[in-house]
C-alpha cells in the first residue's frame, strides 16, 4: 500500500508512515475507541489484583500496554509519530482513569501521560 492515496478522502499520506492508520501499530485508534470506553470492571471490594489483571489484559488486547509499561516512550514533539502517540496516550489515560474509584481518580487525573 506504500504510496497509495487514501480513497476515503484522506490526506493522501503514505499509510505505511502513518501509525494511526495502521491497525498493527500501538498508535492505531479504532473508530469505536474513545477515552471513557472501558470494558474493565471498576475496582469493587478492594480487589486490586483482579482489576489490575483485567486492565492489563484489556490493554494487551488493544495493543496499548506499551503506553503504561514504558516500552513505547513518548516521541519528540517534532517526530512524525508524535501526534498519533499523543492521541493514543490520551485514550489510554481515559480508559485507566474511568475504571478507577473516584477517590483514586482525583489524584491521578492530571498525570501528563498514561504511564
XYZ file of C-alpha atoms in Angstrom:
115
model
C 0.000 0.000 0.000
C 3.014 2.250 0.107
C 2.453 5.438 -1.830
C -1.264 4.913 -2.406
C -3.677 7.721 -1.721
C -6.441 7.105 0.770
C -9.579 6.644 -1.300
C -11.803 7.824 1.541
C -10.895 11.458 1.058
C -7.938 11.224 3.419
C -4.886 13.408 3.376
C -3.073 11.217 0.867
C -0.304 10.421 3.362
C 1.556 7.177 2.959
C -0.250 4.738 5.268
C 2.976 2.846 5.926
C 4.366 6.006 7.564
C 1.204 6.970 9.471
C 0.960 4.871 12.644
C -2.598 5.986 13.387
C -3.877 4.315 10.214
C -2.011 1.016 10.707
C -4.090 -1.481 12.736
C -0.878 -3.230 13.826
C 0.548 -0.046 15.342
C 0.137 0.687 19.059
C -0.847 4.210 17.963
C -3.814 2.965 15.955
C -7.153 4.113 17.353
C -10.147 2.100 16.263
C -13.247 4.174 15.398
C -15.035 2.691 18.419
C -12.256 3.643 20.862
C -12.780 6.713 22.986
C -11.458 7.735 26.419
C -14.361 6.507 28.541
C -14.820 3.294 26.560
C -13.930 0.749 29.208
C -14.515 -2.973 29.382
C -12.762 -3.446 32.712
C -14.895 -3.657 35.815
C -14.301 -0.836 38.223
C -12.473 -1.644 41.412
C -15.022 -3.289 43.691
C -14.492 -4.797 47.127
C -10.853 -3.657 47.068
C -9.819 -6.463 44.716
C -6.947 -4.579 43.126
C -5.302 -7.763 41.805
C -8.432 -8.616 39.778
C -8.772 -5.070 38.480
C -5.096 -4.875 37.581
C -5.220 -8.158 35.677
C -8.335 -7.142 33.754
C -6.801 -3.774 32.905
C -3.569 -5.389 31.766
C -5.433 -7.899 29.589
C -7.567 -5.113 28.100
C -4.515 -3.016 27.221
C -2.716 -6.013 25.731
C -5.761 -6.847 23.612
C -5.914 -3.230 22.406
C -2.139 -3.242 21.686
C -1.694 -0.338 24.111
C 0.259 -1.843 27.032
C 3.439 -0.093 25.819
C 1.950 3.216 26.910
C 1.960 2.149 30.554
C 4.950 -0.184 30.835
C 7.428 2.224 29.235
C 8.170 0.157 26.139
C 6.589 2.796 23.909
C 8.166 6.070 25.076
C 6.843 9.476 24.163
C 8.456 10.619 20.902
C 9.960 14.060 20.438
C 7.400 16.734 19.569
C 8.902 17.151 16.105
C 8.772 13.406 15.348
C 6.306 12.244 12.704
C 4.597 9.839 15.106
C 4.238 12.353 17.970
C 0.587 13.330 17.345
C -0.521 9.720 16.827
C 1.263 8.741 20.053
C -0.312 11.652 21.920
C -3.834 10.756 20.746
C -3.379 7.135 21.782
C -1.902 8.077 25.150
C -4.923 10.258 25.928
C -7.222 7.352 25.072
C -5.256 5.041 27.391
C -5.342 7.623 30.220
C -9.103 7.870 29.793
C -9.524 4.093 29.938
C -7.441 3.827 33.084
C -8.979 6.730 34.972
C -12.549 5.815 34.055
C -12.021 2.385 35.618
C -10.664 3.789 38.903
C -12.567 4.584 42.044
C -13.363 8.272 42.300
C -11.051 8.785 45.285
C -8.089 7.427 43.317
C -9.118 9.047 40.039
C -8.920 12.531 41.524
C -5.278 12.012 42.491
C -4.127 10.840 39.037
C -6.365 12.563 36.516
C -3.822 15.332 35.900
C -0.988 12.946 35.014
C 0.760 14.039 31.838
C 0.963 10.532 30.351
C -0.729 7.183 30.858
C 2.492 5.765 32.229
